[in-house]
Amino acid sequence: MKKMEGRAIICILLALVLVAGMGLFTYRLVVDGDSWASFYANEHVYNEGQLAIGSVYDRNDLLLLENTQEGPIYNDDWGVRNSTLHVVGDPGQNIATAATYAFRSDILGYNLVTGTHGSIFGKGRELQLTIDARVSETAFEALGNRNGFVGVYNWRTGDIICMVSNPGYDP
């Protein structure tokens, strides 16, 4: 009888450990789920380590970047591409302060029930920035061959209107 009682206690302890583990996992899923889903190895939303869903627009709804399974597609205008590169991001995600890197969780659109928005609908979310691509292009052209930075922001709202850095490159 003592043997069965000992085994029953062990089974109860194992069940409690299982319930505690499930509780910890559920807590971590709620708290850290978005970072798990935005991990670069998630093949539903990344292609060879590059974000494969979502779009980035400027304040006037001008498309700056569209992420696809084939790779990122930047704006057709050479001036817009070069002037917004440091804000939008490069294909290799080497610019750690770029929108596609810093806001990738927002672009993916994590939901606790469905996971990432992109894994179900295949599109991702649209991210709208406060920069104005035409103002950035004008600032980039004004820099010419000089190295430097031009930053313009609205001090009342805190919106960054222009953030251009030179030298740059055509992504």
XYZ file of N, CA, C and O in Angstrom:
684
model
N 0.815 -1.188 0.000
C 0.000 0.000 0.000
C 0.864 1.259 0.000
O 0.528 2.234 -0.653
N 1.990 1.176 0.745
C 2.872 2.335 0.795
C 3.479 2.609 -0.575
O 3.736 3.751 -0.924
N 3.730 1.534 -1.349
C 4.281 1.705 -2.683
C 3.324 2.499 -3.562
O 3.718 3.399 -4.287
N 2.041 2.150 -3.524
C 1.052 2.838 -4.341
C 0.867 4.278 -3.885
O 0.684 5.178 -4.706
N 0.935 4.486 -2.587
C 0.804 5.848 -2.066
C 1.985 6.707 -2.520
O 1.819 7.857 -2.918
N 3.169 6.163 -2.503
C 4.364 6.885 -2.965
C 4.285 7.201 -4.451
O 4.651 8.300 -4.887
N 3.817 6.250 -5.235
C 3.678 6.465 -6.676
C 2.606 7.514 -6.967
O 2.748 8.325 -7.885
N 1.546 7.509 -6.209
C 0.493 8.507 -6.394
C 1.014 9.908 -6.087
O 0.702 10.874 -6.804
N 1.833 10.055 -5.070
C 2.425 11.356 -4.727
C 3.354 11.814 -5.846
O 3.336 12.994 -6.236
N 4.148 10.902 -6.390
C 5.045 11.250 -7.499
C 4.234 11.694 -8.717
O 4.570 12.689 -9.362
N 3.151 10.988 -9.018
C 2.288 11.370 -10.148
C 1.669 12.748 -9.929
O 1.589 13.561 -10.857
N 1.237 13.026 -8.724
C 0.654 14.340 -8.410
C 1.709 15.432 -8.548
O 1.447 16.494 -9.111
N 2.908 15.184 -8.070
C 3.996 16.159 -8.200
C 4.334 16.405 -9.670
O 4.539 17.560 -10.082
N 4.403 15.355 -10.466
C 4.672 15.517 -11.892
C 3.551 16.305 -12.578
O 3.816 17.142 -13.448
N 2.310 16.043 -12.200
C 1.188 16.792 -12.768
C 1.269 18.270 -12.392
O 1.005 19.145 -13.217
N 1.666 18.564 -11.149
C 1.829 19.961 -10.722
C 2.952 20.649 -11.483
O 2.825 21.817 -11.873
N 4.049 19.937 -11.708
C 5.153 20.505 -12.497
C 4.687 20.781 -13.929
O 5.007 21.825 -14.509
N 3.909 19.864 -14.502
C 3.373 20.055 -15.841
C 2.458 21.280 -15.899
O 2.582 22.118 -16.805
N 1.567 21.423 -14.932
C 0.657 22.574 -14.894
C 1.440 23.871 -14.701
O 1.161 24.881 -15.355
N 2.444 23.860 -13.838
C 3.272 25.055 -13.620
C 4.035 25.414 -14.908
O 4.127 26.591 -15.279
N 4.547 24.412 -15.608
C 5.243 24.652 -16.871
C 4.326 25.224 -17.932
O 4.703 26.138 -18.677
N 3.116 24.684 -18.007
C 2.135 25.209 -18.966
C 1.763 26.655 -18.620
O 1.602 27.485 -19.508
N 1.633 26.953 -17.342
C 1.331 28.321 -16.916
C 2.462 29.273 -17.278
O 2.214 30.376 -17.766
N 3.700 28.855 -17.042
C 4.852 29.687 -17.389
C 4.920 29.909 -18.897
O 5.166 31.025 -19.363
N 4.693 28.845 -19.669
C 4.709 28.977 -21.126
C 3.624 29.945 -21.597
O 3.875 30.800 -22.444
N 2.425 29.841 -21.055
C 1.333 30.730 -21.445
C 1.663 32.179 -21.105
O 1.436 33.085 -21.913
N 2.223 32.401 -19.926
C 2.639 33.754 -19.535
C 3.677 34.299 -20.508
O 3.573 35.426 -20.979
N 4.698 33.500 -20.826
C 5.748 33.939 -21.747
C 5.196 34.164 -23.149
O 5.658 35.049 -23.864
N 4.218 33.363 -23.575
C 3.598 33.550 -24.885
C 2.893 34.894 -24.957
O 3.001 35.613 -25.946
N 2.171 35.246 -23.905
C 1.455 36.524 -23.887
C 2.441 37.695 -23.852
O 2.288 38.674 -24.569
N 3.482 37.581 -23.043
C 4.439 38.676 -22.877
C 5.418 38.783 -24.048
O 5.678 39.880 -24.553
N 5.970 37.663 -24.517
C 7.034 37.677 -25.517
C 6.624 37.152 -26.881
O 7.479 36.970 -27.750
N 5.349 36.897 -27.097
C 4.903 36.296 -28.349
C 5.271 37.096 -29.583
O 5.646 36.533 -30.611
N 5.185 38.436 -29.509
C 5.506 39.241 -30.686
C 6.970 39.132 -31.070
O 7.319 39.110 -32.244
N 7.868 39.040 -30.096
C 9.287 38.888 -30.443
C 9.578 37.487 -30.963
O 10.450 37.301 -31.804
N 8.858 36.488 -30.504
C 9.013 35.139 -31.049
C 8.564 35.111 -32.502
O 9.210 34.535 -33.361
N 7.427 35.745 -32.794
C 6.886 35.744 -34.152
C 7.740 36.565 -35.100
O 7.821 36.259 -36.287
N 8.386 37.623 -34.603
C 9.200 38.467 -35.469
C 10.640 37.989 -35.562
O 11.473 38.653 -36.161
N 10.932 36.821 -35.029
C 12.270 36.245 -35.116
C 12.589 35.958 -36.580
O 11.753 35.443 -37.321
N 13.790 36.283 -37.016
C 14.146 36.220 -38.433
C 14.088 34.825 -39.051
O 14.091 34.677 -40.264
N 14.034 33.782 -38.252
C 13.959 32.426 -38.791
C 12.526 31.986 -39.071
O 12.306 30.882 -39.547
N 11.543 32.834 -38.808
C 10.141 32.519 -39.073
C 9.927 32.560 -40.593
O 9.824 33.621 -41.191
N 9.851 31.415 -41.219
C 9.794 31.324 -42.676
C 8.486 31.839 -43.278
O 8.418 32.051 -44.479
N 7.460 32.034 -42.472
C 6.197 32.550 -42.994
C 6.301 34.025 -43.365
O 5.594 34.480 -44.255
N 7.167 34.751 -42.682
C 7.256 36.193 -42.912
C 8.644 36.654 -43.333
O 8.839 37.814 -43.644
N 9.606 35.758 -43.347
C 10.963 36.082 -43.778
C 11.369 35.169 -44.919
O 10.938 34.027 -45.002
N 12.212 35.677 -45.798
C 12.787 34.889 -46.869
C 14.295 35.074 -46.815
O 14.793 36.163 -47.077
N 14.998 34.030 -46.424
C 16.453 34.052 -46.272
C 16.900 35.200 -45.358
O 17.841 35.933 -45.655
N 16.192 35.376 -44.255
C 16.559 36.380 -43.262
C 16.062 37.783 -43.549
O 16.267 38.683 -42.754
N 15.412 38.004 -44.702
C 14.898 39.328 -45.040
C 13.380 39.337 -44.890
O 12.702 38.389 -45.279
N 12.872 40.430 -44.350
C 11.432 40.586 -44.177
C 10.747 40.466 -45.530
O 11.146 41.105 -46.497
N 9.743 39.609 -45.648
C 9.110 39.319 -46.931
C 7.666 39.803 -47.004
O 6.964 39.499 -47.970
N 7.199 40.542 -46.021
C 5.832 41.064 -46.044
C 5.842 42.499 -45.529
O 6.780 42.929 -44.866
N 4.805 43.228 -45.832
C 4.626 44.581 -45.307
C 5.111 45.655 -46.262
O 5.889 45.400 -47.176
N 4.630 46.862 -46.039
C 4.976 48.017 -46.862
C 5.254 49.218 -45.972
O 4.722 49.315 -44.869
N 6.058 50.147 -46.485
C 6.382 51.380 -45.764
C 6.014 52.556 -46.659
O 6.408 52.600 -47.831
N 5.255 53.499 -46.095
C 4.793 54.679 -46.827
C 5.258 55.948 -46.114
O 5.503 55.933 -44.912
N 5.331 57.054 -46.873
C 5.621 58.341 -46.244
C 4.312 58.984 -45.801
O 3.236 58.396 -45.937
N 4.372 60.201 -45.296
C 3.187 60.860 -44.752
C 2.132 61.175 -45.807
O 0.975 61.387 -45.496
N 2.530 61.205 -47.080
C 1.606 61.496 -48.181
C 1.183 60.232 -48.932
O 0.775 60.308 -50.084
N 1.310 59.087 -48.292
C 0.944 57.783 -48.861
C 1.745 57.411 -50.103
O 1.266 56.672 -50.963
N 2.967 57.894 -50.199
C 3.864 57.501 -51.281
C 4.591 56.233 -50.850
O 5.210 56.195 -49.775
N 4.505 55.183 -51.663
C 5.140 53.911 -51.337
C 6.659 54.068 -51.371
O 7.232 54.447 -52.384
N 7.302 53.768 -50.246
C 8.755 53.833 -50.169
C 9.385 52.449 -50.306
O 10.443 52.299 -50.894
N 8.709 51.444 -49.755
C 9.243 50.088 -49.782
C 8.106 49.086 -49.680
O 7.182 49.262 -48.888
N 8.203 48.049 -50.500
C 7.273 46.930 -50.386
C 8.109 45.659 -50.267
O 8.937 45.366 -51.122
N 7.902 44.926 -49.181
C 8.619 43.671 -48.973
C 7.854 42.544 -49.651
O 6.655 42.395 -49.433
N 8.542 41.751 -50.467
C 7.932 40.620 -51.149
C 8.792 39.385 -50.921
O 9.914 39.485 -50.426
N 8.279 38.224 -51.305
C 9.035 36.981 -51.188
C 10.292 37.016 -52.068
O 11.270 36.350 -51.780
N 10.254 37.787 -53.148
C 11.417 37.894 -54.045
C 12.454 38.878 -53.526
O 13.562 38.929 -54.022
N 12.089 39.695 -52.559
C 12.989 40.689 -51.987
C 12.308 42.038 -51.902
O 11.182 42.218 -52.376
N 12.996 43.013 -51.320
C 12.388 44.338 -51.168
C 12.303 45.075 -52.500
O 13.207 44.995 -53.324
N 11.193 45.788 -52.705
C 11.010 46.613 -53.894
C 10.894 48.056 -53.412
O 9.958 48.413 -52.698
N 11.876 48.866 -53.802
C 11.907 50.271 -53.398
C 11.176 51.131 -54.422
O 10.860 50.687 -55.522
N 10.930 52.384 -54.079
C 10.274 53.338 -54.953
C 11.048 53.446 -56.265
O 12.261 53.343 -56.296
N 10.315 53.685 -57.357
C 10.943 53.762 -58.679
C 11.824 54.995 -58.847
O 12.763 54.985 -59.636
N 11.531 56.059 -58.126
C 12.265 57.317 -58.258
C 13.627 57.213 -57.559
O 13.708 56.958 -56.366
N 14.699 57.451 -58.310
C 16.062 57.348 -57.792
C 16.266 58.279 -56.598
O 16.860 57.899 -55.592
N 15.789 59.508 -56.683
C 15.961 60.478 -55.609
C 15.253 60.072 -54.333
O 15.774 60.235 -53.226
N 14.045 59.535 -54.463
C 13.281 59.084 -53.297
C 13.976 57.893 -52.644
O 14.110 57.820 -51.426
N 14.433 56.941 -53.456
C 15.126 55.759 -52.915
C 16.357 56.154 -52.111
O 16.567 55.686 -50.998
N 17.192 57.024 -52.680
C 18.431 57.403 -52.019
C 18.214 58.287 -50.802
O 18.923 58.165 -49.805
N 17.241 59.177 -50.892
C 17.035 60.111 -49.783
C 16.346 59.460 -48.583
O 16.492 59.926 -47.464
N 15.605 58.389 -48.802
C 14.896 57.747 -47.698
C 15.535 56.429 -47.253
O 14.998 55.753 -46.378
N 16.661 56.086 -47.839
C 17.319 54.815 -47.526
C 17.608 54.660 -46.041
O 17.314 53.628 -45.448
N 18.168 55.684 -45.412
C 18.549 55.571 -44.005
C 17.340 55.513 -43.073
O 17.446 55.020 -41.958
N 16.210 55.997 -43.521
C 14.987 55.932 -42.713
C 14.270 54.606 -42.931
O 13.854 53.957 -41.979
N 14.150 54.190 -44.177
C 13.407 52.980 -44.524
C 14.214 51.726 -44.209
O 13.717 50.791 -43.602
N 15.464 51.706 -44.635
C 16.321 50.549 -44.393
C 16.870 49.960 -45.670
O 16.319 50.139 -46.749
N 17.973 49.256 -45.540
C 18.625 48.629 -46.683
C 18.224 47.158 -46.768
O 17.702 46.595 -45.812
N 18.453 46.520 -47.913
C 18.030 45.118 -48.077
C 18.661 44.157 -47.069
O 18.021 43.207 -46.633
N 19.896 44.389 -46.660
C 20.562 43.494 -45.714
C 20.265 43.804 -44.258
O 20.809 43.172 -43.361
N 19.428 44.783 -43.998
C 19.071 45.240 -42.656
C 20.319 45.570 -41.826
O 20.425 45.222 -40.653
N 21.249 46.260 -42.458
C 22.465 46.703 -41.770
C 22.257 48.007 -41.015
O 23.050 48.347 -40.148
N 21.207 48.754 -41.354
C 20.907 50.010 -40.676
C 19.941 49.695 -39.543
O 18.740 49.524 -39.757
N 20.475 49.612 -38.335
C 19.683 49.154 -37.181
C 18.630 50.161 -36.743
O 17.704 49.805 -36.017
N 18.735 51.416 -37.154
C 17.748 52.423 -36.773
C 16.673 52.591 -37.826
O 15.795 53.437 -37.683
N 16.709 51.818 -38.888
C 15.740 51.938 -39.972
C 14.376 51.415 -39.541
O 14.258 50.569 -38.658
N 13.340 51.908 -40.207
C 11.962 51.546 -39.858
C 11.693 50.059 -40.038
O 11.018 49.447 -39.214
N 12.226 49.462 -41.103
C 11.964 48.035 -41.337
C 12.616 47.162 -40.284
O 12.165 46.050 -40.042
N 13.642 47.660 -39.639
C 14.306 46.903 -38.576
C 13.676 47.208 -37.216
O 13.328 46.314 -36.466
N 13.511 48.488 -36.933
C 13.025 48.903 -35.616
C 11.541 48.587 -35.399
O 11.126 48.315 -34.276
N 10.748 48.621 -36.463
C 9.305 48.418 -36.339
C 8.837 47.123 -37.007
O 7.695 47.023 -37.433
N 9.709 46.130 -37.085
C 9.317 44.889 -37.771
C 8.149 44.187 -37.079
O 7.333 43.568 -37.736
N 8.032 44.309 -35.757
C 6.879 43.716 -35.064
C 5.577 44.380 -35.501
O 4.553 43.718 -35.647
N 5.621 45.696 -35.719
C 4.436 46.415 -36.187
C 4.094 46.043 -37.623
O 2.927 45.946 -37.986
N 5.112 45.840 -38.456
C 4.889 45.455 -39.845
C 4.305 44.043 -39.914
O 3.418 43.761 -40.708
N 4.798 43.157 -39.056
C 4.295 41.780 -39.048
C 2.872 41.708 -38.537
O 2.083 40.895 -38.992
N 2.542 42.533 -37.565
C 1.183 42.555 -37.043
C 0.856 41.353 -36.191
O -0.016 40.573 -36.522
N 1.545 41.185 -35.090
C 1.341 40.034 -34.220
C -0.020 40.086 -33.538
O -0.478 41.127 -33.099
N -0.657 38.930 -33.460
C -1.917 38.763 -32.768
C -1.805 37.499 -31.936
O -1.363 36.464 -32.430
N -2.198 37.546 -30.684
C -2.059 36.409 -29.781
C -2.806 35.177 -30.277
O -2.338 34.053 -30.130
N -3.942 35.363 -30.919
C -4.757 34.236 -31.374
C -4.257 33.668 -32.698
O -4.086 32.463 -32.853
N -3.994 34.546 -33.672
C -3.648 34.080 -35.021
C -2.151 34.047 -35.292
O -1.735 33.561 -36.326
N -1.345 34.586 -34.413
C 0.095 34.667 -34.673
C 0.394 35.927 -35.451
O -0.131 36.988 -35.148
N 1.204 35.813 -36.485
C 1.512 36.991 -37.285
C 0.434 37.221 -38.325
O -0.111 36.290 -38.889
N 0.164 38.472 -38.582
C -0.810 38.877 -39.587
C -0.390 38.320 -40.950
O -1.203 37.858 -41.726
N 0.905 38.338 -41.221
C 1.414 37.915 -42.518
C 1.297 36.434 -42.785
O 1.209 36.012 -43.929
N 1.295 35.622 -41.742
C 1.223 34.185 -41.978
C -0.156 33.755 -42.459
O -0.301 32.739 -43.102
N -1.176 34.543 -42.183
C -2.530 34.195 -42.615
C -2.867 34.879 -43.940
O -3.307 34.253 -44.882
N -2.619 36.161 -44.021
C -3.037 36.921 -45.185
C -1.912 37.122 -46.200
O -2.161 37.534 -47.313
N -0.660 36.893 -45.805
C 0.464 36.964 -46.725
C 0.887 38.358 -47.130
O 1.710 38.522 -48.005
N 0.337 39.397 -46.512
C 0.651 40.756 -46.923
C 1.411 41.542 -45.860
O 2.232 42.364 -46.185
N 1.126 41.328 -44.626
C 1.714 42.146 -43.582
C 0.953 43.447 -43.451
O -0.062 43.665 -44.104
N 1.452 44.312 -42.638
C 0.782 45.594 -42.414
C 1.508 46.712 -43.141
O 2.657 46.579 -43.524
N 0.813 47.813 -43.266
C 1.405 49.008 -43.853
C 1.884 49.908 -42.725
O 1.135 50.182 -41.793
N 3.115 50.352 -42.825
C 3.696 51.246 -41.840
C 3.794 52.630 -42.467
O 4.397 52.790 -43.529
N 3.158 53.609 -41.844
C 3.206 54.968 -42.365
C 4.129 55.803 -41.490
O 3.920 55.909 -40.284
N 5.149 56.384 -42.126
C 6.120 57.220 -41.431
C 5.700 58.681 -41.506
O 4.856 59.057 -42.319
N 6.314 59.502 -40.680
C 5.999 60.937 -40.684
C 6.888 61.703 -41.655
O 6.670 62.897 -41.847
N 7.860 61.037 -42.274
C 8.733 61.760 -43.199
C 7.997 62.067 -44.499
O 7.047 61.382 -44.874
N 8.455 63.107 -45.175
C 7.930 63.486 -46.479
C 9.017 63.168 -47.498
O 10.105 63.742 -47.456
N 8.729 62.257 -48.411
C 9.737 61.801 -49.371
C 10.202 62.925 -50.285
O 11.392 62.991 -50.628
N 9.312 63.809 -50.677
C 9.705 64.906 -51.585
C 10.596 65.919 -50.873
O 11.550 66.426 -51.457
N 10.309 66.216 -49.617
C 11.187 67.112 -48.845
C 12.550 66.449 -48.660
O 13.594 67.096 -48.788
N 12.558 65.153 -48.386
C 13.815 64.423 -48.221
C 14.614 64.422 -49.518
O 15.841 64.575 -49.500
N 13.926 64.255 -50.629
C 14.602 64.273 -51.927
C 15.233 65.636 -52.196
O 16.366 65.722 -52.668
N 14.520 66.697 -51.879
C 15.045 68.054 -52.060
C 16.273 68.274 -51.184
O 17.284 68.840 -51.627
N 16.228 67.808 -49.941
C 17.371 67.944 -49.035
C 18.555 67.127 -49.531
O 19.713 67.569 -49.454
N 18.291 65.941 -50.057
C 19.356 65.085 -50.582
C 20.035 65.746 -51.771
O 21.265 65.739 -51.893
N 19.237 66.343 -52.656
C 19.797 67.048 -53.808
C 20.582 68.274 -53.367
O 21.610 68.615 -53.959
N 20.132 68.964 -52.309
C 20.839 70.148 -51.805
C 22.198 69.770 -51.212
O 23.141 70.557 -51.286
N 22.295 68.576 -50.638
C 23.585 68.131 -50.114
C 24.598 67.933 -51.232
O 25.795 68.158 -51.036
N 24.127 67.507 -52.377
C 25.022 67.288 -53.512
C 26.074 66.246 -53.189
O 25.762 65.157 -52.713
N 27.342 66.588 -53.428
C 28.455 65.666 -53.166
C 29.023 65.814 -51.759
O 29.992 65.146 -51.412
N 28.440 66.711 -50.975
C 28.949 66.927 -49.617
C 28.441 65.830 -48.679
O 27.334 65.342 -48.818
N 29.272 65.471 -47.727
C 28.856 64.534 -46.690
C 28.142 65.315 -45.595
O 28.543 66.431 -45.262
N 27.117 64.726 -45.026
C 26.430 65.409 -43.950
C 25.054 64.831 -43.678
O 24.702 63.767 -44.172
N 24.309 65.586 -42.897
C 22.986 65.152 -42.462
C 22.053 66.344 -42.482
O 22.439 67.454 -42.114
N 20.826 66.115 -42.914
C 19.788 67.136 -42.858
C 18.616 66.542 -42.093
O 18.122 65.459 -42.429
N 18.204 67.236 -41.062
C 17.069 66.791 -40.266
C 16.076 67.916 -40.095
O 16.462 69.036 -39.765
N 14.806 67.634 -40.330
C 13.744 68.613 -40.167
C 12.628 67.937 -39.381
O 12.217 66.830 -39.712
N 12.170 68.623 -38.337
C 11.061 68.067 -37.568
C 10.099 69.171 -37.166
O 10.450 70.343 -37.111
N 8.884 68.786 -36.904
C 7.853 69.709 -36.451
C 7.936 69.743 -34.927
O 7.599 68.770 -34.253
N 8.372 70.842 -34.378
C 8.584 70.909 -32.932
C 7.279 70.863 -32.142
O 7.266 70.514 -30.969
N 6.164 71.167 -32.786
C 4.884 71.105 -32.078
C 4.383 69.672 -31.911
O 3.847 69.321 -30.873
N 4.544 68.883 -32.971
C 4.017 67.513 -32.930
C 5.097 66.462 -32.696
O 4.789 65.336 -32.332
N 6.353 66.820 -32.948
C 7.443 65.858 -32.826
C 7.626 65.000 -34.065
O 8.465 64.096 -34.078
N 6.856 65.278 -35.123
C 6.988 64.516 -36.364
C 8.319 64.817 -37.039
O 8.711 65.979 -37.160
N 8.982 63.781 -37.484
C 10.215 63.949 -38.254
C 9.798 64.057 -39.719
O 9.254 63.119 -40.287
N 10.053 65.210 -40.316
C 9.641 65.473 -41.693
C 10.714 65.006 -42.675
O 10.418 64.467 -43.735
N 11.975 65.216 -42.316
C 13.074 64.884 -43.211
C 14.249 64.392 -42.391
O 14.597 64.977 -41.366
N 14.831 63.297 -42.839
C 16.030 62.755 -42.190
C 16.888 62.139 -43.289
O 16.656 61.018 -43.728
N 17.840 62.922 -43.771
C 18.659 62.527 -44.917
C 20.125 62.509 -44.502
O 20.588 63.415 -43.810
N 20.825 61.482 -44.928
C 22.239 61.368 -44.641
C 22.988 61.075 -45.939
O 22.517 60.331 -46.790
N 24.144 61.698 -46.073
C 24.981 61.474 -47.257
C 26.404 61.247 -46.779
O 26.847 61.954 -45.872
N 27.169 60.288 -47.203
C 26.934 59.489 -48.393
C 25.918 58.377 -48.157
O 25.695 57.937 -47.041
N 25.343 57.949 -49.216
C 24.393 56.845 -49.210
C 24.631 56.006 -50.439
O 25.654 56.139 -51.109
N 23.708 55.145 -50.731
C 23.797 54.347 -51.947
C 22.406 53.986 -52.411
O 21.442 54.096 -51.670
N 22.328 53.568 -53.639
C 21.042 53.189 -54.221
C 20.768 51.727 -53.866
O 21.494 50.840 -54.312
N 19.744 51.492 -53.058
C 19.474 50.107 -52.656
C 19.029 49.239 -53.813
O 19.077 48.041 -53.767
